mmCIF file of C-alpha atoms in Angstrom:
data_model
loop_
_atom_site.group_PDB
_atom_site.id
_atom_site.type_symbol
_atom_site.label_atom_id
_atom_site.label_comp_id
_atom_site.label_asym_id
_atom_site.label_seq_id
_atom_site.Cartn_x
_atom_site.Cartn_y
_atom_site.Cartn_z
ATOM 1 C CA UNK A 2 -7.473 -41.389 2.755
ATOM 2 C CA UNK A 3 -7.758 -37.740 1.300
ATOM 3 C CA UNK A 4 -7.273 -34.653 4.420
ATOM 4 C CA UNK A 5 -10.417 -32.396 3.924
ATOM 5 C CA UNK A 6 -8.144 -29.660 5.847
ATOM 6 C CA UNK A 7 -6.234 -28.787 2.802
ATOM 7 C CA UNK A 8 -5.962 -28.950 -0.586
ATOM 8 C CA UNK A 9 -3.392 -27.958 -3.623
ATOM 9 C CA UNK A 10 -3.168 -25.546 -5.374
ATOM 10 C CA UNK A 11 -1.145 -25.035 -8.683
ATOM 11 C CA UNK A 12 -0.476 -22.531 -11.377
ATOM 12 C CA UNK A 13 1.418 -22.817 -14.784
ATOM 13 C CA UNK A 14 2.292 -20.471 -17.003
ATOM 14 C CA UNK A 15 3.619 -20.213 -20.777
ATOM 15 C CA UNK A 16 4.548 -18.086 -23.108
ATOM 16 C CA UNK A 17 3.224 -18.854 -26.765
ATOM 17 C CA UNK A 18 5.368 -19.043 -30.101
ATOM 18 C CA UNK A 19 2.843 -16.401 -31.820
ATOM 19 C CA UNK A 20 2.209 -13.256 -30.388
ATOM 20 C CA UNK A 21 -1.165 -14.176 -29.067
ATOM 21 C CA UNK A 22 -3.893 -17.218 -28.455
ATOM 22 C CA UNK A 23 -5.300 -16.044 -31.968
ATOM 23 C CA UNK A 24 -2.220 -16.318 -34.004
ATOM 24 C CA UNK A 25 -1.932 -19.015 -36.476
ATOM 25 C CA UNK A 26 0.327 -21.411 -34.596
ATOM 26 C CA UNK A 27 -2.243 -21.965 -30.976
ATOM 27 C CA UNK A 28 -4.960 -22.938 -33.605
ATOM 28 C CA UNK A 29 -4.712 -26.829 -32.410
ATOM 29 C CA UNK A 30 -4.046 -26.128 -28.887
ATOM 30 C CA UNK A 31 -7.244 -23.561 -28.691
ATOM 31 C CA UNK A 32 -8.919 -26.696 -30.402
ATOM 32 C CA UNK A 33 -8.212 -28.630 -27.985
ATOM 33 C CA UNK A 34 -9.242 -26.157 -24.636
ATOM 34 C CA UNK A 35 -12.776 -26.974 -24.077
ATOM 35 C CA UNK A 36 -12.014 -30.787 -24.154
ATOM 36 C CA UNK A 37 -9.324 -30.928 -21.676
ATOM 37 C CA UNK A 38 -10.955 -28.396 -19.350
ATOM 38 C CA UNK A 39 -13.799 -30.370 -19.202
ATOM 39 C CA UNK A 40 -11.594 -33.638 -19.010
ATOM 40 C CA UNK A 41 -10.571 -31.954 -15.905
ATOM 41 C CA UNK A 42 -13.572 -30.465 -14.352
ATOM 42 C CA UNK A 43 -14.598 -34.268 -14.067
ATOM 43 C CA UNK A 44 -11.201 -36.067 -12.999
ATOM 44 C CA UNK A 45 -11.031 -37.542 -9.514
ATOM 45 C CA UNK A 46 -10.089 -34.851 -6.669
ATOM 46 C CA UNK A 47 -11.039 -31.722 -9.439
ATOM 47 C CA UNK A 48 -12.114 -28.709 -6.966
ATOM 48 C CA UNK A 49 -12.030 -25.489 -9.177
ATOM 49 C CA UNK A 50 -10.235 -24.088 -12.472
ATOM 50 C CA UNK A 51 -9.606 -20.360 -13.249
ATOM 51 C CA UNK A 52 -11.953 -19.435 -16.072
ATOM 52 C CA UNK A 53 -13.888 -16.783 -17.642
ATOM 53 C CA UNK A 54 -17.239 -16.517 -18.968
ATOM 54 C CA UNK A 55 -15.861 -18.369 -22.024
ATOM 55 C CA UNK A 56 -15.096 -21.382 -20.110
ATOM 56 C CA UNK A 57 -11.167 -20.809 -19.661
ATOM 57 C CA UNK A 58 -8.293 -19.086 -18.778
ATOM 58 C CA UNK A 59 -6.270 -17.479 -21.388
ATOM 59 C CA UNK A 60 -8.168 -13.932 -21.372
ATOM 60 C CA UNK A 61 -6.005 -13.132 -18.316
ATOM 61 C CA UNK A 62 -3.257 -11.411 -18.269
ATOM 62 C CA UNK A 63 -1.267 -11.065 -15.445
ATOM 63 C CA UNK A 64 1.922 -10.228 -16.354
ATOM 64 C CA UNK A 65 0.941 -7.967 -19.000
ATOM 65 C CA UNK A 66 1.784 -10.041 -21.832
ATOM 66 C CA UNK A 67 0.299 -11.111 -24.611
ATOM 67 C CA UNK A 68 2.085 -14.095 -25.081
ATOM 68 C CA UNK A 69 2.127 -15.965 -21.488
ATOM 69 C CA UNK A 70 -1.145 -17.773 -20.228
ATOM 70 C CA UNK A 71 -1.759 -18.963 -16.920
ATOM 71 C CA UNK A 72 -3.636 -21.868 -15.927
ATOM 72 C CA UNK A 73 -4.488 -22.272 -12.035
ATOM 73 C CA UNK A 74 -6.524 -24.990 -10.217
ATOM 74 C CA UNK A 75 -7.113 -26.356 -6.891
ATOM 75 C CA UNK A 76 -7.112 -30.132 -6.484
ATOM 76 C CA UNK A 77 -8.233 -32.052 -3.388
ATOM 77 C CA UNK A 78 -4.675 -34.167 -3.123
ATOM 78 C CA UNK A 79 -1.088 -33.939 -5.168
ATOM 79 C CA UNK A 80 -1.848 -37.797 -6.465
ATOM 80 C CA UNK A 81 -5.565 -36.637 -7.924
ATOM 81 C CA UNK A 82 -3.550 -33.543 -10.203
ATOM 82 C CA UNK A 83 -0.473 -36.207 -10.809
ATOM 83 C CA UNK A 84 -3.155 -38.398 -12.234
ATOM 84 C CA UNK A 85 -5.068 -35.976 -14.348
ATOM 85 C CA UNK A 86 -1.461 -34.608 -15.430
ATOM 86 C CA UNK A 87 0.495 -37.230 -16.618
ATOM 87 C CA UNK A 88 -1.685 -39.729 -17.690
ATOM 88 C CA UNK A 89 -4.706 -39.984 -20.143
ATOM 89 C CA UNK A 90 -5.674 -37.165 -22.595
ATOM 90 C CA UNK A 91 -4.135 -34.488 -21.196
ATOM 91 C CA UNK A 92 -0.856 -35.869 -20.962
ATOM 92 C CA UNK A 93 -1.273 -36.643 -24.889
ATOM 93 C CA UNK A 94 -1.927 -33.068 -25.271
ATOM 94 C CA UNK A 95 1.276 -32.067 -22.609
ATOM 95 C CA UNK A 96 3.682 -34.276 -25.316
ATOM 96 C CA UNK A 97 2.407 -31.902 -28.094
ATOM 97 C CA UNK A 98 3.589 -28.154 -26.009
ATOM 98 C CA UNK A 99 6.621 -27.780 -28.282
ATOM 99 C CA UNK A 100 3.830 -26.829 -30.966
ATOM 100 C CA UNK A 101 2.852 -24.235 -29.235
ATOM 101 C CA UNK A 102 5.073 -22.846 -26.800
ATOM 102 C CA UNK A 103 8.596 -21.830 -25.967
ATOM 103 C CA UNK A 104 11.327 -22.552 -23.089
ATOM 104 C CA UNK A 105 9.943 -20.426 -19.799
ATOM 105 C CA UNK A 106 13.435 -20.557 -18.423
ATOM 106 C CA UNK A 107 12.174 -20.351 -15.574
ATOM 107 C CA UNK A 108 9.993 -22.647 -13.247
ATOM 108 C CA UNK A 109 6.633 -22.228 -14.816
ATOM 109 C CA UNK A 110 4.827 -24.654 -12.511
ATOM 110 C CA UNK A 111 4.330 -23.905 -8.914
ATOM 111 C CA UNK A 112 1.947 -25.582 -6.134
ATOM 112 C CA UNK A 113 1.157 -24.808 -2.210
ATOM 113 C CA UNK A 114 -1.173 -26.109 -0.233
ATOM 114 C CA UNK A 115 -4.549 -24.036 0.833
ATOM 115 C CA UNK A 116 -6.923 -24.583 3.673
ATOM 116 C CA UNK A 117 -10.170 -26.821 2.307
ATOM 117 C CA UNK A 118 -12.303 -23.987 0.571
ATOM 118 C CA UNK A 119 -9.930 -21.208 -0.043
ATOM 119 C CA UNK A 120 -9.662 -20.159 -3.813
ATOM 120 C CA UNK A 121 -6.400 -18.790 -4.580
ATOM 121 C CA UNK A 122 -6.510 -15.807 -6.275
ATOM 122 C CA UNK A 123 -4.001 -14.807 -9.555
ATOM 123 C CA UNK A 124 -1.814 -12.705 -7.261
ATOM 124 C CA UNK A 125 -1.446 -15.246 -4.685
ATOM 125 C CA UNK A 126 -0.761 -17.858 -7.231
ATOM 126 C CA UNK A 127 1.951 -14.975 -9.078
ATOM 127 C CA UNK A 128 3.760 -14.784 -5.444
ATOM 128 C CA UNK A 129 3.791 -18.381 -5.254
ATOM 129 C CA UNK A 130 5.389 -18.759 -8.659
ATOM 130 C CA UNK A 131 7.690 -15.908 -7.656
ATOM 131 C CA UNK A 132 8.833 -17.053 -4.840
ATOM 132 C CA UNK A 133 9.935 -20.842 -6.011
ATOM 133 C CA UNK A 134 11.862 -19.241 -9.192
ATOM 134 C CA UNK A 135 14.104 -17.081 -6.232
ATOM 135 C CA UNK A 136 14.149 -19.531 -3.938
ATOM 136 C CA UNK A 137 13.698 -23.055 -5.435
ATOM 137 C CA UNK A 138 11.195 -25.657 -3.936
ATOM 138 C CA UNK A 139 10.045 -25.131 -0.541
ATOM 139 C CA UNK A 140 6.576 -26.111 1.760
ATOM 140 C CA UNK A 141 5.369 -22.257 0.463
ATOM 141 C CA UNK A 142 6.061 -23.253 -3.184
ATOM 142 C CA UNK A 143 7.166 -26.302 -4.906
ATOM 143 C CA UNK A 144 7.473 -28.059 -8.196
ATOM 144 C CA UNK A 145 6.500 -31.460 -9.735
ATOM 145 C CA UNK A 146 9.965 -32.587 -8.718
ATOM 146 C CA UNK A 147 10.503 -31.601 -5.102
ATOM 147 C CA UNK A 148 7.295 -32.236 -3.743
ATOM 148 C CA UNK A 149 5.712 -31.679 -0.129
ATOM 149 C CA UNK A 150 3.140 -33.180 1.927
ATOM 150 C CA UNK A 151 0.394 -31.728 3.374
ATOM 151 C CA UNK A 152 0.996 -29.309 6.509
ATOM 152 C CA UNK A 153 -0.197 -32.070 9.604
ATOM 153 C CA UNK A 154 -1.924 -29.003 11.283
ATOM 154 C CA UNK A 155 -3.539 -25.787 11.755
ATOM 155 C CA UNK A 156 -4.410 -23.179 8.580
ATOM 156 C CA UNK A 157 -1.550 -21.756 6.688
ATOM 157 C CA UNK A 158 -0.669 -18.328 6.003
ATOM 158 C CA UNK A 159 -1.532 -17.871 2.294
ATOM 159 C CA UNK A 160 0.171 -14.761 2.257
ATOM 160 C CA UNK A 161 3.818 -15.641 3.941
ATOM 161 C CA UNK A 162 6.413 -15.368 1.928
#
C-alpha cells in the first residue's frame, strides 16, 4: 500500500560527449526525448517532471555547463521509479547512454524523500546530489544501490544537510 505522506524525489545528471544537446552526437537521444517523457508522465506512481515550455529538461543549466543535463522527478514510491527505470522503453534507451554521454565520476543519481505535494526545486535537488557525492548514501540522499525507506513520521526538513 503506497504512504500519501511522502514521496521520492530524484535527480540525474550527465555530461554529453558533444559540447551541447545540438551537437551531432545527442541527435538520437534528442529523438528519443518526447517519447520517453511522455512514457513517463503516464507510468504508474508518475507525480511531476522538470520541464520547460518545450516539454523537457535540458534548457537548464545549473551548473553552468553546457554539456551536463539534469533530469528531476518526483514519484509517489521507490518501486513505481524502479519500474519505469529499469524495465520497458526507457531502460532500452538507458542501455544506449554510452552513445551519448561520458563517465560522471561521480554519483550522478541522487533521491530523498519529500512530504506528499512538495516540488523540489533545482537547488534542493543540486544539495541533495552534493551532499551524497561527500558523504555517500544516507536517509538525506541516496543512490539506486543503498536505498532507504520512507521516514515512518512527521515532515522532513528539505533543507537539512
Amino acid at each position: 500500500m503506497k504512504n500519501s505522506t511522502w514521496q521520492l524525489a530524484q535527480i540525474n545528471v550527465a555530461r554529453m560527449i558533444g559540447d551541447s544537446i545540438d551537437h551531432p552526437t545527442m541527435k538520437n537521444f534528442v529523438a528519443q526525448l518526447d517519447e520517453v517523457n511522455s512514457l513517463a508522465e503516464g507510468s504508474p506512481g508518475f507525480v511531476w517532471r522538470l520541464k520547460d515550455d518545450k516539454n523537457n529538461a535540458t534548457n537548464f543549466n545549473p551548473y553552468n555547463d553546457s554539456r551536463i543535463i539534469v533530469n528531476m522527478s518526483v514519484w509517489e514510491t521507490l518501486d513505481d521509479l524502479l519500474k519505469f527505470v529499469y524495465h520497458g522503453r526507457h531502460a532500452e534507451v538507458l542501455r544506449s547512454r554510452r552513445d551519448w554521454f561520458v563517465n560522471f565520476g561521480r554519483p550522478f543519481t541522487a533521491m530523498w524523500y519529500i512530504p506528499a505535494g512538495h516540488i523540489p526545486t533545482v537547488e534542493e535537488a543540486m544539495h541533495r546530489l552534493e551532499m551524497l557525492q561527500l558523504n555517500g548514501p544516507t536517509s538525506f540522499a541516496f543512490d539506486f544501490k543503498t536505498k532507504f525507506p520512507k521516514p515512518l513520521e512527521g515532515p522532513v526538513d528539505v533543507k537539512a544537510s
